[in-house]
Coordinates of C-alpha atoms in Angstrom, one line a residue:
Chain A
M1 CA 148.5 120.8 163.2
L2 CA 145.9 122.0 165.5
R3 CA 145.8 118.6 167.1
R4 CA 149.6 118.6 167.6
R5 CA 149.4 122.0 169.3
A6 CA 146.5 120.9 171.5
A7 CA 148.5 117.8 172.5
A8 CA 151.6 119.9 173.3
L9 CA 149.5 122.3 175.4
L10 CA 147.9 119.4 177.3
H11 CA 151.3 117.8 177.8
R12 CA 152.8 121.0 179.3
R13 CA 149.8 121.8 181.5
P14 CA 148.9 119.0 183.8
G15 CA 146.5 121.3 185.6
L16 CA 144.6 121.9 182.4
R17 CA 144.4 118.1 181.8
L18 CA 143.0 117.5 185.3
G19 CA 140.6 120.4 184.8
L20 CA 139.3 118.9 181.6
L21 CA 139.0 115.4 183.0
L22 CA 137.0 116.6 186.0
S23 CA 134.8 119.2 184.2
A24 CA 132.0 117.0 182.8
P25 CA 131.8 114.5 185.7
M26 CA 131.8 117.3 188.3
V27 CA 129.1 119.2 186.4
W28 CA 127.1 116.0 186.4
L29 CA 127.7 114.8 189.9
V30 CA 127.9 118.1 191.8
V31 CA 125.5 120.2 189.9
A32 CA 122.9 117.6 188.8
Y33 CA 123.1 115.1 191.6
L34 CA 124.2 117.0 194.6
G35 CA 122.1 119.9 193.4
A36 CA 119.1 117.7 193.2
L37 CA 119.7 116.3 196.7
A38 CA 120.1 119.8 198.0
A39 CA 116.9 121.0 196.4
L40 CA 115.1 118.0 197.8
F41 CA 116.2 118.7 201.4
L42 CA 115.4 122.4 201.0
S43 CA 111.9 121.4 200.0
A44 CA 111.6 119.4 203.3
F45 CA 111.3 122.8 205.0
W46 CA 108.4 123.8 202.8
S47 CA 104.8 122.7 202.8
T48 CA 101.9 122.1 200.5
D49 CA 98.7 124.0 200.2
V50 CA 96.0 121.8 201.6
F51 CA 93.5 122.9 199.0
T52 CA 95.4 123.3 195.8
G53 CA 98.3 120.9 196.5
D54 CA 100.8 123.5 195.3
L55 CA 104.1 124.0 197.1
V56 CA 104.2 126.8 199.6
H57 CA 107.8 128.2 199.7
E58 CA 107.9 129.3 203.3
F59 CA 110.3 128.0 205.9
T60 CA 108.7 125.6 208.4
L61 CA 109.8 122.8 210.6
R62 CA 106.3 121.2 210.6
N63 CA 107.3 118.2 208.4
F64 CA 110.2 117.2 210.7
E65 CA 108.0 117.7 213.8
D66 CA 105.4 115.4 212.2
V67 CA 108.0 112.8 211.4
F68 CA 109.7 112.8 214.8
T69 CA 106.6 113.2 217.0
D70 CA 104.1 110.9 215.3
P71 CA 104.5 107.4 216.8
V72 CA 103.4 105.8 213.6
Y73 CA 106.4 107.2 211.7
L74 CA 108.8 106.5 214.5
T75 CA 107.6 102.9 214.5
I76 CA 108.1 102.6 210.8
A77 CA 111.5 104.2 210.9
L78 CA 112.7 101.9 213.7
R79 CA 111.2 98.9 211.9
S80 CA 113.0 99.8 208.7
V81 CA 116.3 100.2 210.4
G82 CA 115.6 96.9 212.2
V83 CA 114.8 95.1 209.0
A84 CA 118.0 96.5 207.3
V85 CA 120.2 95.4 210.3
L86 CA 118.6 92.0 210.4
V87 CA 119.0 91.5 206.6
T88 CA 122.6 92.6 206.8
V89 CA 123.3 90.2 209.7
L90 CA 121.6 87.3 207.9
C91 CA 123.6 88.1 204.7
L92 CA 126.8 88.1 206.7
V93 CA 126.0 84.9 208.6
I94 CA 125.1 83.1 205.4
G95 CA 127.5 84.8 203.1
F96 CA 130.8 84.8 205.0
P97 CA 131.1 81.0 205.3
M98 CA 130.2 80.7 201.7
A99 CA 132.8 83.2 200.6
F100 CA 135.3 81.6 202.9
A101 CA 134.6 78.1 201.6
M102 CA 134.9 79.4 198.0
A103 CA 138.2 81.2 198.6
K104 CA 140.0 78.9 201.0
V105 CA 138.4 75.4 201.2
V106 CA 137.4 74.2 197.8
A107 CA 139.9 73.3 195.1
P108 CA 141.1 76.4 193.2
R109 CA 139.9 75.0 189.8
W110 CA 136.3 75.2 191.1
R111 CA 136.5 78.9 192.1
P112 CA 135.6 80.4 188.7
V113 CA 132.6 78.1 188.4
L114 CA 131.4 78.9 191.9
L115 CA 131.9 82.6 191.3
I116 CA 129.7 82.4 188.2
G117 CA 127.3 80.6 190.4
V118 CA 127.1 83.5 192.8
L119 CA 127.0 86.1 190.0
M120 CA 124.2 84.6 188.0
P121 CA 121.4 85.2 190.4
L122 CA 122.6 88.8 190.6
W123 CA 121.9 89.2 186.9
A124 CA 118.4 87.6 187.0
A125 CA 116.1 90.6 187.5
Y126 CA 115.2 91.9 191.0
L127 CA 111.5 91.6 190.2
V128 CA 111.8 88.1 188.9
K129 CA 113.4 87.0 192.2
A130 CA 110.9 88.8 194.4
Y131 CA 108.1 87.4 192.3
A132 CA 109.5 83.9 192.6
W133 CA 109.2 84.3 196.3
R134 CA 105.7 85.6 196.1
V135 CA 104.7 82.4 194.3
M136 CA 106.6 80.3 196.7
L137 CA 105.3 81.9 199.8
A138 CA 101.7 81.9 198.6
Q139 CA 99.1 79.9 200.6
G140 CA 99.6 76.2 199.5
G141 CA 102.8 77.2 197.7
V142 CA 106.1 75.5 197.7
V143 CA 107.2 76.7 201.1
D144 CA 104.0 75.5 202.8
W145 CA 104.3 72.2 200.8
A146 CA 107.9 71.7 201.9
L147 CA 107.3 72.5 205.5
S148 CA 104.0 70.5 205.9
P149 CA 105.8 67.1 206.5
L150 CA 107.4 68.8 209.6
G151 CA 104.0 70.0 210.7
L152 CA 105.0 73.6 210.0
E153 CA 103.5 76.4 207.9
G154 CA 105.3 79.0 205.8
P155 CA 105.4 82.6 207.1
G156 CA 103.0 83.8 204.4
Y157 CA 103.2 87.4 203.4
G158 CA 104.4 89.8 206.0
L159 CA 107.5 91.2 207.7
T160 CA 109.2 87.8 208.0
A161 CA 108.7 87.2 204.3
T162 CA 110.2 90.7 203.6
V163 CA 113.3 89.9 205.6
I164 CA 113.7 86.5 203.9
V165 CA 113.3 87.9 200.4
L166 CA 115.6 90.9 201.0
T167 CA 118.3 88.6 202.4
Y168 CA 117.9 86.4 199.3
L169 CA 118.1 89.4 197.0
W170 CA 121.2 91.0 198.5
L171 CA 123.2 87.9 199.5
P172 CA 125.4 88.0 196.3
Y173 CA 126.3 91.6 197.1
M174 CA 127.7 90.4 200.4
I175 CA 129.5 87.3 199.1
L176 CA 131.3 89.0 196.2
P177 CA 133.3 91.7 198.1
I178 CA 134.2 89.2 200.9
Y179 CA 135.3 86.6 198.4
T180 CA 137.5 89.2 196.6
G181 CA 139.0 90.2 199.9
L182 CA 139.7 86.6 201.0
E183 CA 141.1 85.7 197.7
R184 CA 143.7 88.5 198.0
L185 CA 144.7 87.2 201.4
P186 CA 147.9 85.2 200.8
E187 CA 147.8 81.6 201.8
S188 CA 151.4 81.9 203.2
L189 CA 150.2 84.4 205.8
L190 CA 147.7 81.8 207.1
D191 CA 150.3 79.1 207.1
A192 CA 152.7 81.4 209.0
S193 CA 150.1 82.0 211.6
G194 CA 149.6 78.2 211.9
D195 CA 153.3 77.6 212.1
L196 CA 153.6 80.1 214.9
G197 CA 151.2 77.9 216.8
A198 CA 147.9 79.7 216.2
K199 CA 144.8 77.4 216.1
A200 CA 142.4 77.9 213.2
W201 CA 140.1 80.1 215.3
T202 CA 142.9 82.3 216.5
T203 CA 144.2 82.7 212.9
F204 CA 140.7 83.6 211.8
R205 CA 140.3 86.2 214.6
R206 CA 143.7 87.7 214.5
V207 CA 144.6 87.5 210.8
V208 CA 141.7 86.8 208.5
L209 CA 139.1 89.1 210.1
P210 CA 141.3 92.2 210.4
M211 CA 142.5 91.9 206.9
T212 CA 139.1 91.3 205.3
F213 CA 137.3 93.8 207.4
P214 CA 137.1 96.5 204.7
S215 CA 135.5 93.9 202.3
V216 CA 133.0 92.9 205.0
V217 CA 132.1 96.5 205.5
A218 CA 131.7 97.1 201.8
G219 CA 129.2 94.1 201.7
T220 CA 127.2 95.5 204.6
L221 CA 127.0 98.9 202.9
F222 CA 125.3 97.3 200.0
T223 CA 122.9 95.1 202.0
F224 CA 122.1 97.8 204.5
S225 CA 121.5 100.6 202.0
L226 CA 119.5 98.5 199.6
S227 CA 117.3 97.2 202.4
L228 CA 116.8 100.6 203.9
G229 CA 115.3 102.2 200.8
D230 CA 113.3 99.2 199.5
Y231 CA 109.6 99.5 199.1
I232 CA 109.0 97.1 196.2
T233 CA 109.7 93.8 198.0
V234 CA 107.5 95.0 200.8
K235 CA 104.7 95.6 198.3
I236 CA 105.2 92.1 196.7
V237 CA 105.6 89.9 199.8
G238 CA 105.2 92.3 202.8
G239 CA 101.4 92.0 203.1
K240 CA 100.2 95.0 205.1
S241 CA 103.6 95.9 206.6
Q242 CA 105.2 99.3 205.7
L243 CA 108.8 100.4 205.6
I244 CA 110.2 103.9 205.3
G245 CA 110.4 103.6 201.5
N246 CA 106.6 103.0 201.3
V247 CA 105.9 106.2 203.3
V248 CA 108.1 108.2 201.0
Y249 CA 106.5 106.6 197.9
D250 CA 103.0 107.1 199.1
N251 CA 103.6 110.8 200.0
I252 CA 105.0 111.4 196.5
G253 CA 102.4 109.5 194.7
A254 CA 98.9 109.4 196.2
A255 CA 99.3 112.2 198.8
N256 CA 101.4 114.5 196.5
N257 CA 103.2 115.9 199.5
L258 CA 106.8 116.3 198.4
P259 CA 107.9 118.3 201.4
F260 CA 106.8 115.6 203.8
A261 CA 108.3 112.8 201.6
A262 CA 111.6 114.8 201.6
A263 CA 111.5 115.1 205.3
V264 CA 111.0 111.4 205.7
A265 CA 113.7 110.6 203.2
T266 CA 116.3 112.6 205.3
L267 CA 116.2 109.7 207.8
P268 CA 117.7 107.0 205.6
V269 CA 120.1 109.6 204.2
V270 CA 121.4 110.6 207.6
V271 CA 121.7 107.0 208.7
M272 CA 123.6 106.0 205.5
L273 CA 125.9 109.1 205.5
G274 CA 126.7 108.4 209.2
Y275 CA 127.6 104.9 208.3
I276 CA 129.6 105.8 205.2
L277 CA 131.6 108.5 207.2
A278 CA 132.2 106.0 210.0
V279 CA 133.7 103.4 207.7
R280 CA 135.4 105.6 205.3
R281 CA 138.8 105.2 206.9
T282 CA 138.6 101.4 206.6
G283 CA 139.0 101.6 202.8
A284 CA 135.6 99.9 202.4
L285 CA 134.4 102.3 199.7
E286 CA 137.1 101.1 197.4
E287 CA 135.9 97.5 197.8
M288 CA 132.4 98.3 196.5
Chain B
M1 CA 145.3 77.8 207.7
N2 CA 145.2 74.4 209.4
L3 CA 141.5 73.8 209.5
S4 CA 140.3 70.5 210.9
A5 CA 138.5 68.1 208.6
T6 CA 135.3 68.7 210.4
S7 CA 135.4 72.5 209.9
R8 CA 136.2 71.9 206.2
T9 CA 133.2 69.7 205.9
V10 CA 131.0 72.2 207.8
L11 CA 132.1 75.0 205.5
R12 CA 131.5 72.9 202.4
V13 CA 128.0 72.1 203.6
C14 CA 127.4 75.8 204.3
L15 CA 128.5 76.6 200.7
A16 CA 126.2 73.9 199.2
A17 CA 123.2 75.0 201.3
G18 CA 123.8 78.6 200.3
F19 CA 123.7 77.6 196.6
V20 CA 120.5 75.7 197.1
F21 CA 119.0 78.8 198.7
L22 CA 120.2 80.9 195.8
Y23 CA 119.0 78.6 193.1
V24 CA 115.7 77.0 194.2
P25 CA 113.6 80.1 193.5
L26 CA 115.2 80.5 190.1
A27 CA 114.6 76.9 189.2
L28 CA 111.0 77.2 190.3
V29 CA 110.5 80.2 188.0
L30 CA 111.6 78.0 185.1
L31 CA 109.5 75.1 186.1
N32 CA 106.4 77.3 186.7
S33 CA 106.6 78.7 183.2
F34 CA 105.5 75.2 182.1
N35 CA 103.0 74.8 184.9
A36 CA 99.6 74.0 183.5
D37 CA 97.9 75.5 186.5
R38 CA 97.2 79.2 185.9
A39 CA 97.8 80.1 189.6
F40 CA 100.9 78.0 189.9
G41 CA 99.5 75.6 192.5
W42 CA 102.0 73.2 193.9
P43 CA 102.8 70.5 192.9
P44 CA 102.0 71.3 189.2
S45 CA 99.0 69.5 187.9
G46 CA 100.6 69.1 184.5
L47 CA 103.1 70.6 182.1
T48 CA 102.3 72.9 179.1
A49 CA 104.2 75.1 176.6
K50 CA 101.2 77.3 175.9
W51 CA 102.3 80.2 178.2
W52 CA 105.4 80.6 176.1
A53 CA 103.2 81.0 173.0
T54 CA 101.0 83.6 174.8
A55 CA 104.0 85.5 176.0
A56 CA 105.6 85.6 172.6
D57 CA 102.5 87.4 171.3
N58 CA 102.6 90.0 174.0
A59 CA 103.3 93.4 172.4
G60 CA 103.6 95.2 175.7
A61 CA 106.4 93.1 176.9
R62 CA 108.3 93.4 173.6
E63 CA 107.9 97.2 173.6
A64 CA 109.2 97.3 177.2
V65 CA 112.3 95.3 176.3
L66 CA 113.1 97.7 173.6
T67 CA 112.7 100.7 175.9
S68 CA 114.9 99.0 178.5
L69 CA 117.6 98.4 175.9
K70 CA 117.5 102.1 174.8
A71 CA 117.7 103.3 178.4
G72 CA 120.5 100.8 179.2
L73 CA 122.6 101.7 176.2
G74 CA 122.2 105.4 176.8
A75 CA 123.1 105.2 180.5
T76 CA 126.0 102.9 179.8
A77 CA 127.5 105.3 177.2
I78 CA 127.4 108.2 179.6
A79 CA 128.7 106.2 182.5
L80 CA 131.6 104.9 180.3
V81 CA 132.7 108.5 179.5
L82 CA 132.2 110.0 182.9
G83 CA 133.5 107.0 184.9
T84 CA 136.7 106.8 182.9
M85 CA 137.3 110.6 183.2
I86 CA 137.0 110.5 187.0
A87 CA 139.1 107.3 187.3
F88 CA 141.9 109.0 185.4
A89 CA 141.7 112.2 187.4
V90 CA 141.6 110.3 190.7
Q91 CA 144.4 107.8 189.9
R92 CA 146.8 110.0 187.9
Y93 CA 146.6 113.3 189.8
S94 CA 146.6 114.3 193.4
F95 CA 144.5 117.4 194.1
F96 CA 142.5 119.0 196.8
G97 CA 139.2 117.2 197.3
R98 CA 140.2 113.9 195.7
D99 CA 138.8 111.9 198.5
A100 CA 135.6 113.9 198.2
V101 CA 135.4 113.1 194.5
S102 CA 135.8 109.4 195.0
L103 CA 133.1 109.5 197.8
L104 CA 130.8 111.4 195.5
V105 CA 131.0 108.7 192.8
V106 CA 129.9 106.0 195.3
L107 CA 127.1 108.2 196.8
P108 CA 124.4 107.6 194.2
I109 CA 124.6 103.8 194.8
A110 CA 125.2 104.0 198.5
L111 CA 122.1 106.1 199.2
P112 CA 118.8 104.3 198.9
G113 CA 117.3 104.4 195.4
I114 CA 114.2 106.1 196.5
V115 CA 116.1 109.1 197.7
T116 CA 118.0 109.4 194.4
G117 CA 114.7 108.9 192.6
I118 CA 112.7 111.6 194.2
A119 CA 115.6 114.0 194.3
L120 CA 116.1 113.7 190.5
S121 CA 112.4 113.7 189.8
N122 CA 112.0 116.9 191.8
A123 CA 115.0 118.5 190.1
F124 CA 113.6 117.6 186.6
H125 CA 110.3 119.2 187.5
L126 CA 112.0 122.4 188.8
V127 CA 114.6 122.8 186.0
L128 CA 113.6 120.9 182.9
Q129 CA 109.8 121.5 182.8
P130 CA 110.1 125.3 182.5
L131 CA 112.3 124.6 179.5
G132 CA 109.6 122.5 178.0
I133 CA 111.3 119.1 178.5
G134 CA 109.0 116.7 180.3
L135 CA 109.8 113.4 181.9
G136 CA 110.6 110.7 179.4
L137 CA 113.3 108.4 178.2
F138 CA 115.9 111.1 178.4
T139 CA 115.3 111.7 182.1
V140 CA 115.4 107.9 182.7
I141 CA 118.8 107.8 181.0
V142 CA 120.1 110.7 183.1
G143 CA 118.9 109.0 186.3
H144 CA 120.4 105.6 185.4
A145 CA 123.7 107.1 184.3
T146 CA 124.1 108.8 187.7
F147 CA 124.3 105.5 189.6
C148 CA 126.0 103.6 186.8
V149 CA 129.2 105.8 186.8
V150 CA 130.5 103.9 189.8
T151 CA 130.8 100.5 188.1
V152 CA 132.9 101.9 185.3
Y153 CA 134.9 104.1 187.7
N154 CA 135.8 101.1 189.9
N155 CA 136.8 98.9 187.0
V156 CA 138.9 101.5 185.2
L157 CA 140.5 102.6 188.5
A158 CA 141.5 99.1 189.4
R159 CA 143.0 98.6 185.9
L160 CA 144.9 101.9 186.0
R161 CA 146.4 101.1 189.4
R162 CA 147.7 97.8 188.1
Q163 CA 149.1 98.9 184.8
G164 CA 151.0 102.0 186.0
T165 CA 152.3 104.7 183.7
L166 CA 155.5 103.0 182.2
V167 CA 154.0 102.0 178.8
E168 CA 152.6 105.5 178.4
E169 CA 156.0 107.1 179.2
A170 CA 157.6 104.7 176.7
S171 CA 155.0 105.8 174.1
A172 CA 155.8 109.5 174.7
D173 CA 159.6 108.8 174.5
L174 CA 159.0 107.2 171.1
G175 CA 157.4 110.5 170.0
A176 CA 153.7 109.9 170.3
D177 CA 151.6 112.9 171.5
T178 CA 149.0 112.8 174.2
F179 CA 146.2 111.8 171.8
Q180 CA 148.2 109.2 170.0
T181 CA 149.3 107.6 173.2
F182 CA 145.7 107.4 174.4
R183 CA 144.4 105.9 171.2
H184 CA 147.2 103.4 170.6
V185 CA 148.4 102.5 174.1
T186 CA 146.1 103.5 176.9
F187 CA 142.7 102.8 175.4
P188 CA 143.5 99.2 174.2
L189 CA 144.9 98.4 177.6
L190 CA 141.7 99.7 179.2
R191 CA 139.3 98.0 176.9
P192 CA 138.7 94.9 179.1
A193 CA 138.0 97.1 182.1
L194 CA 135.7 99.3 180.0
L195 CA 133.8 96.3 178.8
A196 CA 133.4 94.8 182.2
G197 CA 132.3 98.1 183.7
G198 CA 130.0 98.8 180.8
L199 CA 128.4 95.4 181.1
L200 CA 127.7 95.9 184.8
A201 CA 126.4 99.4 184.2
F202 CA 124.0 98.0 181.5
A203 CA 122.8 95.3 183.9
L204 CA 122.2 97.8 186.7
S205 CA 120.2 100.0 184.4
F206 CA 118.3 97.1 182.8
D207 CA 117.2 95.9 186.3
E208 CA 116.5 99.3 187.9
I209 CA 112.9 100.0 189.0
I210 CA 112.9 102.5 191.8
V211 CA 114.8 105.4 190.2
T212 CA 112.9 104.6 186.9
T213 CA 109.5 104.8 188.6
F214 CA 110.3 108.4 189.5
T215 CA 112.1 109.6 186.4
A216 CA 110.0 108.0 183.6
G217 CA 107.3 109.9 181.8
P218 CA 103.8 108.5 181.4
G219 CA 104.6 106.8 178.1
V220 CA 107.9 105.3 179.0
T221 CA 107.6 101.7 180.3
T222 CA 110.9 99.8 180.9
L223 CA 110.7 96.0 181.4
P224 CA 110.9 96.2 185.2
I225 CA 108.1 98.7 185.2
W226 CA 106.0 96.6 182.9
I227 CA 106.6 93.5 185.0
F228 CA 105.6 95.4 188.2
N229 CA 102.5 96.9 186.6
N230 CA 101.3 93.4 185.6
L231 CA 102.5 91.6 188.7
F232 CA 99.2 91.9 190.6
R233 CA 97.0 91.0 187.7
P234 CA 96.1 87.3 188.0
N235 CA 95.4 87.0 184.2
Q236 CA 98.9 88.1 183.4
A237 CA 100.7 85.7 185.8
P238 CA 101.6 83.1 183.2
V239 CA 103.1 85.8 180.8
I240 CA 105.1 87.3 183.7
N241 CA 106.4 83.9 184.5
V242 CA 107.6 83.3 181.0
V243 CA 109.3 86.7 180.8
A244 CA 110.9 85.9 184.2
A245 CA 112.1 82.5 182.9
V246 CA 113.6 84.1 179.8
L247 CA 115.4 86.7 182.0
V248 CA 116.8 83.9 184.2
V249 CA 118.1 82.0 181.2
L250 CA 119.4 85.1 179.6
S251 CA 121.3 86.1 182.7
I252 CA 123.9 83.4 181.8
V253 CA 125.0 85.5 178.8
P254 CA 126.3 88.6 180.5
V255 CA 127.9 86.6 183.3
H256 CA 129.7 84.5 180.7
L257 CA 130.7 87.6 178.7
A258 CA 131.9 89.5 181.7
Q259 CA 133.9 86.6 182.8
R260 CA 135.6 86.2 179.4
L261 CA 136.0 89.9 178.5
S262 CA 137.3 91.2 181.8
G263 CA 140.1 88.6 181.9
E264 CA 140.0 89.2 185.7
K265 CA 139.3 86.6 188.2
T266 CA 137.0 88.7 190.3
P267 CA 134.5 91.3 189.3
K268 CA 134.8 94.8 190.8
G269 CA 131.9 96.9 191.6
H270 CA 128.3 96.0 191.6

């Protein structure tokens, strides 16, 4: 009886239904998540007591001054953005032709198999893959061994290794949305373009690219964001190099300086938010 | 698209080369788990199965797997509930701030993990510790659930878009109330999407290390944390390699399951 009445009430009041649907998720995402982010950025304007390590709740811009005037941090910030851009470009250069071949060149019956082939490395653990590269890039490891007949040496541990490994790790995140986008693109549209006299390159530029642009952007959001915040791969194969994630991590852990870490962390957030807002209208977020 | 034979061949070669790039490291992990050389010198001096025996005896690794399973299941359960609720709200209603809501769901995964990690860790210290709740498995689950919501949300949203509201209207016309319609009509239709989304959420949680590092208490060691802690200890290298090999082999299972359960040709989300 009670259930019937509750059902009737919900049926009559769509506003109530919506309110109930949104209540728990909004408490979680707005209060817990956005609240936590807000608290973090608030703490970027605080400082820590040099002697006790306790937080000093007084407004100061010192942390941001330090971040933006110290050439060390500027270099690390630029390097991180550079690595993220480079990884994204490499993923795109390797991933787009792969996605295109999967969706439009190979016989359709092969597509599910190839799709599983791209998905599987995604499910093998992140650390497993980074570790595999650590072993491969070691001195006298597989990479050195494979390059030695050409008279070359592997890059060893360092920034180059970091870029290679991050590209490897995030490549499936680029292929999958692009493949999905290309698969949705009707074959007839491409034929029509050809019938109207467009050469393959023209069809690609004027039809394929505009229609799969949101998918491409979705892929770059993954690769860019994942690279920008990474500090684990750097620790595993990066040798002595540091990225912005390492600075944040070190200031939280060893240095116990949350306000400074928070100030450093604003940089990737501002970059990512700017990117997200810039591409929001393309519909890329729904392709993620 | 009238591609020339040459460009078709070039694209096929790109695809094959890409797959070689993706699979060589994984194959080497498998091969190295049998490499008799402790430091994995290349080429292998001989093959042995003794590392597998050593790894099977490792209590730390077993314990870590169990912790990861608990965290993954907890986070997935929360993500399933929250993700489905938001997907219904966004797909079935139009309201002020709907775009902001869908953006908010994506945010935890679009922002770098380290930001989410320190933000949550800081908030837990500020809010939970005065209440007597320290960092532990609970905080790990909360952290993971936050970025897992998006995978369920994307799957359910895509499903709702495709199926429309006709069957539900038919159910109501036949006299079913809101709850009956959900239980007998809507939920069964959503099940594949929930399974696919849940599986992805579980995988994300199982593999997560950055957010976990900041939200786990001292006694809580998930598998990625355990691997990372042992990564730089030369003695542990063979054990790590076997665990890695097991994870590579096991990764076939969820992919296969997702593929069969979802009944969709392409996965959505992460």
